[in-house]
CSV table of C-alpha atoms in Angstrom, one decimal:
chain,number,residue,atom,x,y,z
A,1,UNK,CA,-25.9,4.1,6.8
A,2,UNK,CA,-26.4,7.4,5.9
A,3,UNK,CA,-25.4,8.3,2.5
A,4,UNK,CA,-23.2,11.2,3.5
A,5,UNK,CA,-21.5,8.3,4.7
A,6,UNK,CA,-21.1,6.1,2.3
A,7,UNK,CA,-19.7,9.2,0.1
A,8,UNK,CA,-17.1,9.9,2.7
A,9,UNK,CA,-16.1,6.1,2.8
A,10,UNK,CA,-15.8,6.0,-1.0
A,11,UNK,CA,-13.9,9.0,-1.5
A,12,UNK,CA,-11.2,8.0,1.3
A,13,UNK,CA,-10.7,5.0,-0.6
A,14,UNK,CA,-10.5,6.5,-4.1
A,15,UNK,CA,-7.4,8.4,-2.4
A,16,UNK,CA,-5.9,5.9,-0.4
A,17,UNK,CA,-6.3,7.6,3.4
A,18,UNK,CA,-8.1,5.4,6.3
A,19,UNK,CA,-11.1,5.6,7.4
A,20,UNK,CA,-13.2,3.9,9.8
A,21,UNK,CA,-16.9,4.0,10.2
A,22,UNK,CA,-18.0,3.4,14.0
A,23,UNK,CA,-21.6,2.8,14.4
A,24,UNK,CA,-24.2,2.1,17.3
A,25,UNK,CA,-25.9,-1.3,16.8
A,26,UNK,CA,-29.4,0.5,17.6
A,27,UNK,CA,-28.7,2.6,14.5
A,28,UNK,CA,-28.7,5.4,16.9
A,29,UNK,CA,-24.7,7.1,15.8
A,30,UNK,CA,-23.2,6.4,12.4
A,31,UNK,CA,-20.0,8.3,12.0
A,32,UNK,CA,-16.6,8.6,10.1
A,33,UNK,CA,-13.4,9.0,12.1
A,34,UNK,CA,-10.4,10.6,9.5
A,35,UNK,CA,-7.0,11.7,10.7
A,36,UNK,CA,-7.9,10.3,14.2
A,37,UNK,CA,-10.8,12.2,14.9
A,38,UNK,CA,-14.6,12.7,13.9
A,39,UNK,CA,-17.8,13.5,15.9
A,40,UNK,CA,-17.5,10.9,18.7
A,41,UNK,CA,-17.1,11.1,22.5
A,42,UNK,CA,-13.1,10.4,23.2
A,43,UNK,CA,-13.2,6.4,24.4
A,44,UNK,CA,-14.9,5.9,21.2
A,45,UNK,CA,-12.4,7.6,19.2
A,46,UNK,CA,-9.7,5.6,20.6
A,47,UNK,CA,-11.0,2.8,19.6
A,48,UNK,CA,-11.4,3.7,16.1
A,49,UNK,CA,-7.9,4.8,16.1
A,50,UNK,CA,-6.6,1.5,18.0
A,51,UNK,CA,-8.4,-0.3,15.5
A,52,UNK,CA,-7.1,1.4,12.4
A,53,UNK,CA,-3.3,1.0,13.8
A,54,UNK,CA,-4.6,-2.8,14.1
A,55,UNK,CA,-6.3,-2.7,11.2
A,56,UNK,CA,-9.4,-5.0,12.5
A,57,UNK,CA,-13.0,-4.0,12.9
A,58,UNK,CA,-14.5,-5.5,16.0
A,59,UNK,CA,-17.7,-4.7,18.1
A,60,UNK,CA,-17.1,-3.2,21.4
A,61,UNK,CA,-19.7,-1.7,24.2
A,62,UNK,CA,-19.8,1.4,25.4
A,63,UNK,CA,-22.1,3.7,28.2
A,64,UNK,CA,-24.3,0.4,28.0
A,65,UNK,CA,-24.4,0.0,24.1
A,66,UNK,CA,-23.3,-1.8,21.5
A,67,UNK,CA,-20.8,-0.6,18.9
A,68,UNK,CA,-19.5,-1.4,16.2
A,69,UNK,CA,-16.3,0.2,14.1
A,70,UNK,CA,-15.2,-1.0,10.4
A,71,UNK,CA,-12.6,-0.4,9.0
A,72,UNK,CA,-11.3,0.7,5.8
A,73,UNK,CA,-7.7,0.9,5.4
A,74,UNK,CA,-5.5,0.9,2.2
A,75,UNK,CA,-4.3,-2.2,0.7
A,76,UNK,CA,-0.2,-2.3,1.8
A,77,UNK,CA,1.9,-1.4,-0.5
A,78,UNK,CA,5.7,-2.2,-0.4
A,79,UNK,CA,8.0,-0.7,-2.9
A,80,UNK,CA,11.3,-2.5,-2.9
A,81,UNK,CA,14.0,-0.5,-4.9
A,82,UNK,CA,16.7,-2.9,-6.5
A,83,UNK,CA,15.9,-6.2,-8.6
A,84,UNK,CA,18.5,-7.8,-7.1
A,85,UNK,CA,18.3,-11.8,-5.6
A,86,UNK,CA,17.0,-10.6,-2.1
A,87,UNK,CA,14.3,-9.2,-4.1
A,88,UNK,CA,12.7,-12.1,-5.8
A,89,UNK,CA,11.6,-14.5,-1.9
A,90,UNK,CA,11.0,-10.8,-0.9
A,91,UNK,CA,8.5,-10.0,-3.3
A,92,UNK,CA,7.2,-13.6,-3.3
A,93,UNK,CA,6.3,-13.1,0.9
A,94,UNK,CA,4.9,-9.8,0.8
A,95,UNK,CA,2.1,-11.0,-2.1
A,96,UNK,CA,1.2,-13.5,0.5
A,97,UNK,CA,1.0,-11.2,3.4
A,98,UNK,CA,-1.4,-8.8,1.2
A,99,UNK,CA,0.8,-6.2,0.2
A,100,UNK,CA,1.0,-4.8,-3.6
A,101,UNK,CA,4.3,-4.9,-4.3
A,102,UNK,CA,6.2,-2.2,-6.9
A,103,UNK,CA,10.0,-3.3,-7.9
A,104,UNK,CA,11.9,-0.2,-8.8
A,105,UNK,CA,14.7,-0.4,-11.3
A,106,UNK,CA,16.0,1.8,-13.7
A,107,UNK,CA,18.5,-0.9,-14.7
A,108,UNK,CA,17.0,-2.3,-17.7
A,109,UNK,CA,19.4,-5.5,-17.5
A,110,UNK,CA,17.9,-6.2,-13.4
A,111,UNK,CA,14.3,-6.0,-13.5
A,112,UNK,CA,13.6,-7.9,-16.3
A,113,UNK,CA,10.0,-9.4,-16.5
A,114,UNK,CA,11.8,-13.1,-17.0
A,115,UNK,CA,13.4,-12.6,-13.4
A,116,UNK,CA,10.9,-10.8,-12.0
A,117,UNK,CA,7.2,-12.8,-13.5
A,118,UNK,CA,4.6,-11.5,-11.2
A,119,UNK,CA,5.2,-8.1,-10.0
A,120,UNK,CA,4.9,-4.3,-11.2
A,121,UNK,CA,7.6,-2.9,-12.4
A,122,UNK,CA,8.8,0.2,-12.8
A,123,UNK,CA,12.3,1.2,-14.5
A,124,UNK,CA,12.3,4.9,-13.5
A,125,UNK,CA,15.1,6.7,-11.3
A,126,UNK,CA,13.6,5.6,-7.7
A,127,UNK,CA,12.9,9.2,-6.6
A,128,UNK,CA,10.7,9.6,-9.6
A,129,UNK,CA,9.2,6.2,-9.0
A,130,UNK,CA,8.4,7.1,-5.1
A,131,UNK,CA,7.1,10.4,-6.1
A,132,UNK,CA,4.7,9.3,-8.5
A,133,UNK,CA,3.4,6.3,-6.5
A,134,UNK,CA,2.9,8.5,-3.5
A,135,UNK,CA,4.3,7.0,-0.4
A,136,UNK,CA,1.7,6.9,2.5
A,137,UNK,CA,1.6,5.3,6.1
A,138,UNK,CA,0.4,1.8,3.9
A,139,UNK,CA,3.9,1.5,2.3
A,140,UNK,CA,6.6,0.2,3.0
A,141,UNK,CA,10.0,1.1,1.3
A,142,UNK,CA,12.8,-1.4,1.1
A,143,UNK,CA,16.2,-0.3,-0.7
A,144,UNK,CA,18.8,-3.5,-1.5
A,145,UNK,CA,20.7,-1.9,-4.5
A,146,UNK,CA,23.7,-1.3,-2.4
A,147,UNK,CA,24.2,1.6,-4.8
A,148,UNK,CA,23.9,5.3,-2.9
A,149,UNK,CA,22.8,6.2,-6.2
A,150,UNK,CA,20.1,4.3,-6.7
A,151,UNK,CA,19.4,3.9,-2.6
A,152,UNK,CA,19.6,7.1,-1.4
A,153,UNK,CA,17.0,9.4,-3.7
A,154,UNK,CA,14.3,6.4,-2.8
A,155,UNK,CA,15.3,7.2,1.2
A,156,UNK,CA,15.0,11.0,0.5
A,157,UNK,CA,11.4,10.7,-0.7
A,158,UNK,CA,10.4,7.7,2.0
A,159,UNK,CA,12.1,9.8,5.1
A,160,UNK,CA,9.8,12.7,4.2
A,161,UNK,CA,6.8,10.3,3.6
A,162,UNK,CA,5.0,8.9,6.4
A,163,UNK,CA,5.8,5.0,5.0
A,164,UNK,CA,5.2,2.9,8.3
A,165,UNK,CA,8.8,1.6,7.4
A,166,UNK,CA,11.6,2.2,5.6
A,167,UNK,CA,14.6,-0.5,5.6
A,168,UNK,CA,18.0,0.0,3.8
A,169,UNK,CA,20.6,-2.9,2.7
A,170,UNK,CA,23.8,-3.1,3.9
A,171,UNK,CA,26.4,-3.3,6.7
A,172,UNK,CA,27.0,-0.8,9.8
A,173,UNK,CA,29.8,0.4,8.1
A,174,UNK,CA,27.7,1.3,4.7
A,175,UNK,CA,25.0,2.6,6.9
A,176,UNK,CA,27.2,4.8,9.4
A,177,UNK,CA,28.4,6.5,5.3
A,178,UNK,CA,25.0,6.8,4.6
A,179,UNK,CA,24.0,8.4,7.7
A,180,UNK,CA,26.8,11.0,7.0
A,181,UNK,CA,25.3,11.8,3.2
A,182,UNK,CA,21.8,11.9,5.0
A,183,UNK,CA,23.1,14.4,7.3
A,184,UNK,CA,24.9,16.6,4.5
A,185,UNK,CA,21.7,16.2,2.4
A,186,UNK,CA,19.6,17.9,5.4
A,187,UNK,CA,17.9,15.2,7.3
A,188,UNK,CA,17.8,14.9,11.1
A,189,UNK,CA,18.5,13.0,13.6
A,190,UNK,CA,14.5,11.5,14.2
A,191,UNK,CA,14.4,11.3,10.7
A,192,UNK,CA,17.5,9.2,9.6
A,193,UNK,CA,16.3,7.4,12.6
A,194,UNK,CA,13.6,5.7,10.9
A,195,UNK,CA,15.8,3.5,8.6
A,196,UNK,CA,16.1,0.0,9.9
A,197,UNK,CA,19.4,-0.6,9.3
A,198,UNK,CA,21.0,-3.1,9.1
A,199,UNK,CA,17.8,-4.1,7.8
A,200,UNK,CA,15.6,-7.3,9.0
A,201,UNK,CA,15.3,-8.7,12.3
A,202,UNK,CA,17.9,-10.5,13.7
A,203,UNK,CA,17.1,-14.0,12.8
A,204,UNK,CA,20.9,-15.0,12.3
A,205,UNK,CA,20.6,-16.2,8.6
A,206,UNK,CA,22.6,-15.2,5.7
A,207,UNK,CA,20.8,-16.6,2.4
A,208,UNK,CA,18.8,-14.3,0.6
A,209,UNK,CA,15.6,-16.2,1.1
A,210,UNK,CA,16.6,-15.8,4.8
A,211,UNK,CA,17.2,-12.1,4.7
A,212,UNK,CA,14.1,-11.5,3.1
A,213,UNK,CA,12.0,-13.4,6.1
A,214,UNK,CA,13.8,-11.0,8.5
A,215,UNK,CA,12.7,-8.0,6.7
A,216,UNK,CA,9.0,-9.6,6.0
A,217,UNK,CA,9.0,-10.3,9.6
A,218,UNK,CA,10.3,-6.5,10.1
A,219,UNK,CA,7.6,-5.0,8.1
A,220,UNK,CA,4.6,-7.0,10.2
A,221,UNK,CA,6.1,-5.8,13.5
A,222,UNK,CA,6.0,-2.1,12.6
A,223,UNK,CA,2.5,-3.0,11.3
A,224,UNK,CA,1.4,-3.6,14.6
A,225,UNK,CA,3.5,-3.0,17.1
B,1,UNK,CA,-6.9,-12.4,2.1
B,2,UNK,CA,-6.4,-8.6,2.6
B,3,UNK,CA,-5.9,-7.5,-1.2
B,4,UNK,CA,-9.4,-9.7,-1.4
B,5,UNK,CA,-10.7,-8.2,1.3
B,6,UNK,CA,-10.2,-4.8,0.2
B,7,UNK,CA,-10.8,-5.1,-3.1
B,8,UNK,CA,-14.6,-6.3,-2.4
B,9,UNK,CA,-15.6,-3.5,0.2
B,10,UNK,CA,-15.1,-1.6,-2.5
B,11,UNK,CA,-16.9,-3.1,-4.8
B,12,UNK,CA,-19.6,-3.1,-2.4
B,13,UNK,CA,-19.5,0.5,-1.5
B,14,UNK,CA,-19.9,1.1,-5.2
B,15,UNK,CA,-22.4,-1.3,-5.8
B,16,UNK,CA,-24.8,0.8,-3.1
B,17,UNK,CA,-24.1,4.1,-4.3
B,18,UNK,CA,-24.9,3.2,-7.4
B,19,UNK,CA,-28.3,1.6,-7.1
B,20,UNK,CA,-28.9,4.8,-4.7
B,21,UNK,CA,-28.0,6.7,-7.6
B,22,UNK,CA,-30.6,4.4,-9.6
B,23,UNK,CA,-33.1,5.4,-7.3
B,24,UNK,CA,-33.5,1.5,-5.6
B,25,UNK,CA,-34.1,1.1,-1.7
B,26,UNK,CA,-30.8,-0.2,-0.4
B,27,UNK,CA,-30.0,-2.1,2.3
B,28,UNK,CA,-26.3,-3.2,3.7
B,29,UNK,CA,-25.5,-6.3,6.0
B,30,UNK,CA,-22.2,-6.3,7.8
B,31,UNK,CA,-21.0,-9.0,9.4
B,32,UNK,CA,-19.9,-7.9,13.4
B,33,UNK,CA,-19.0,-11.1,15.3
B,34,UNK,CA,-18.5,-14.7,14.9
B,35,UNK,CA,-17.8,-17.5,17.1
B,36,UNK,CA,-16.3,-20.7,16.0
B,37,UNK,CA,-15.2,-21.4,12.8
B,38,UNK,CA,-17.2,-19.2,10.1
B,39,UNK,CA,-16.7,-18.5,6.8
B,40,UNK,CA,-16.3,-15.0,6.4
B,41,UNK,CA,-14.2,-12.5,8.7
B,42,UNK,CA,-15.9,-9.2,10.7
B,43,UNK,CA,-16.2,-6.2,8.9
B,44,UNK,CA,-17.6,-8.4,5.5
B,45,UNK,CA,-20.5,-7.4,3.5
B,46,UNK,CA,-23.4,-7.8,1.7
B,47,UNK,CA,-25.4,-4.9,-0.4
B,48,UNK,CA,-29.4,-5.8,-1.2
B,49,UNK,CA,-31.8,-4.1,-3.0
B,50,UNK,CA,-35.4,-2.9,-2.4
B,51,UNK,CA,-36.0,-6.0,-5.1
B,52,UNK,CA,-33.8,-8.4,-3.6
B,53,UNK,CA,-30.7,-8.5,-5.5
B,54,UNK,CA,-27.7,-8.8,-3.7
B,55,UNK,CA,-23.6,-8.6,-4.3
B,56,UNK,CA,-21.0,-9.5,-1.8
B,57,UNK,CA,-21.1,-12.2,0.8
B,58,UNK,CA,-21.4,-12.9,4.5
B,59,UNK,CA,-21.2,-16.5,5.0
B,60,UNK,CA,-20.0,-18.0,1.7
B,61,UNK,CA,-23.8,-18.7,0.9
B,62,UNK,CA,-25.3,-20.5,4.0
B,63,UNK,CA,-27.1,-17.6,5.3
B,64,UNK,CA,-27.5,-15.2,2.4
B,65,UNK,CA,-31.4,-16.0,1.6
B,66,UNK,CA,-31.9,-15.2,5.2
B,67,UNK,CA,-30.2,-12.1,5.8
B,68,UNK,CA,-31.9,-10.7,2.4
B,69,UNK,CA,-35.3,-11.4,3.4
B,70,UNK,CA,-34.4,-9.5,6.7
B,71,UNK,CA,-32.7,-6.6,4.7
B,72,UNK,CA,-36.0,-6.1,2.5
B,73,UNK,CA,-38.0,-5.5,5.2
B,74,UNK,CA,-35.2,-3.0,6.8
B,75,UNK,CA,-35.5,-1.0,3.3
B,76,UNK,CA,-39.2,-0.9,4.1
B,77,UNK,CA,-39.5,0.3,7.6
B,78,UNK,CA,-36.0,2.0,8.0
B,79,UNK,CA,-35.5,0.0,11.1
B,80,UNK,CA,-31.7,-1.7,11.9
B,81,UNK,CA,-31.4,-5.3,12.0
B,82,UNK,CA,-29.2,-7.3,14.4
B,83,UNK,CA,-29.5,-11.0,13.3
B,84,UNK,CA,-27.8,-14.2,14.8
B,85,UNK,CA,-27.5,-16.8,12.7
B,86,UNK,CA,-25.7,-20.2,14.8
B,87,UNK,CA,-25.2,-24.0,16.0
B,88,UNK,CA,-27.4,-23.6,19.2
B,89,UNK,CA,-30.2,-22.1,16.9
B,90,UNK,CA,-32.3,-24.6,15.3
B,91,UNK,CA,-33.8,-22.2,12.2
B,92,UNK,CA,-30.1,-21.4,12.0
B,93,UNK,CA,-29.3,-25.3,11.1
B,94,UNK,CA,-31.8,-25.1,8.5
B,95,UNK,CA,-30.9,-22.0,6.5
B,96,UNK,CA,-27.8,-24.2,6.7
B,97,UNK,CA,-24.7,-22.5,8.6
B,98,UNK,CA,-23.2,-26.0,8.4
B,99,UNK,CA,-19.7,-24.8,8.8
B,100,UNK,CA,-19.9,-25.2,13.1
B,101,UNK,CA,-19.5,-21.3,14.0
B,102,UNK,CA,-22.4,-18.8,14.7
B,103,UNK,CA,-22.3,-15.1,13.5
B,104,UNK,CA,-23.5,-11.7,14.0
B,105,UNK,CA,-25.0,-9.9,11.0
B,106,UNK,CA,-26.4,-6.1,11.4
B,107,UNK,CA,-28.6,-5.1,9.1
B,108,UNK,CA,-29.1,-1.1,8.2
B,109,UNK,CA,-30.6,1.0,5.5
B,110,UNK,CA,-28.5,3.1,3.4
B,111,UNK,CA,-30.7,6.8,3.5
């Protein structure tokens, strides 16, 4: 490995962007592909990128070689706005599917450390909260307040963000009235388009437990899919 | 496993900059297939240097002696390393990869 690359590696991780380090097996290419591209014949970058989306390194061939490509992605990170009882099996599933997990609450009465044991928390105004954690295409943002003011300055910051998903609690009827505020606040049509609402897959159960597997289940399929 | 997972590539990334930066010969082993059941996933690692120590892991000890020996001669003659290490291989049995799969370490100086 050249130590141009190792730098490289290092300082995408220090800021959180993906990276993969593709490699010939002879020792004869070792590159970096950022932002989709990096000095590489096409097949080769695409499967870099494939791998990235997947997020799974994996040898491959290619003109007659062996390659390899590594990669190097972010931890997930799923910020779930509301400490309310959806929240706690919520929080619990995404820990074991790998993600770090930041409940938002300005509420001091709802995210309490006693209900809440083993998560970060963060008690400012969820715009603030979003802003400062820096939503990337690693996160996933979850609102379950039901309160527009609480729900809607989290969706303002994750529909400009590039978060691989962005869910929102509540019923057609609450979404169609927060579709019309999203509208009035500037967003378009793509963009209001990316909240998966109502929120989870449609796994037919009502219990909060339940609802939280539906959007856990959610949040993997926009992973990979 | 992925916050783990994360969490030590970058702790091996660092490890090798920094005895770089120390001026040691450095070598890094990345696992890049397995077969079977095997301990640790593609993509993990192991940093060694020029006087064989060593941080990370790519077989959860079975085949670390090995793979170190290999890397200290790749510090030496700059030349990549792809070793197999598996059932079929008798050497393989007795550096001890007990666990019944067969893996795919390559070996590469950092320079």
């Amino acid at each position: 490995m050249k130590a141009e690359t190792l730098a490289r590696l290092r300082a995408a991780r220090s800021e959180r962007r993906p990276v993969a380090r593709v490699v010939a097996l002879d020792g004869s290419v070792d590159a970096v592909v950022e932002d989709g591209g990096g000095p590489l014949p096409e097949p080769v970058l695409d499967v870099a990128r494939a791998a990235l989306k997947q997020n799974r390194s994996h040898d491959f061939e290619h003109e007659g070689g062996r390659w390899f490509v590594q990669v190097f992605n972010p931890p997930l990170r799923l910020i779930v706005v509301g400490a309310v009882h959806i929240s706690q099996p919520l929080i619990g599933m995404a820990g074991s599917l790998g993600y770090d997990v930041t409940l938002v609450d300005p509420r001091g009465a709802f995210a309490t450390a006693q209900r809440f044991p083993d998560v970060a928390i963060c008690d400012e105004w969820p715009d603030d909260a979003l802003e400062a954690l820096g939503v990337d295409g690693r996160t996933a943002v979850v609102t379950l307040t039901h309160d527009p003011k609480l729900d809607d300055p989290a969706l303002h910051v994750a529909l400009r963000s590039e978060a691989f998903y962005v869910g929102a609690l509540g019923s057609r009827r609450t979404h169609a009235k927060r579709v019309e505020r999203l509208v009035e606040a500037g967003f378009d049509e793509a963009a209001i388009g990316r909240i998966r609402a109502p929120i989870g897959l449609d796994l037919g159960g009502r219990a909060p437990a339940e609802i939280a597997l539906a959007i856990a289940a959610q949040m993997t399929e926009a992973l990979y899919r | 496993m992925a916050d783990a997972a994360v969490g030590e590539a970058d702790a091996i990334l660092d490890r090798a900059a920094a005895w770089a930066a120390a001026g040691r010969g450095v070598a890094l082993a990345t696992v890049v297939k397995t077969w079977g059941s095997s301990p640790r996933a593609v993509g993990s690692q192991l940093v060694v240097d020029d006087a064989g120590a060593f941080e990370g892991s790519v077989s959860g000890g079975c085949i670390e002696g090995a793979v170190v020996t290999e890397a200290r001669r790749t510090i030496e003659d700059g030349e990549p390393r792809l070793l197999d290490f598996g059932v079929s291989d008798e050497e393989a049995w007795e550096v001890g990869l007990a666990c019944g799969g067969s893996i795919e370490v390559f070996v590469e100086k950092l320079a």
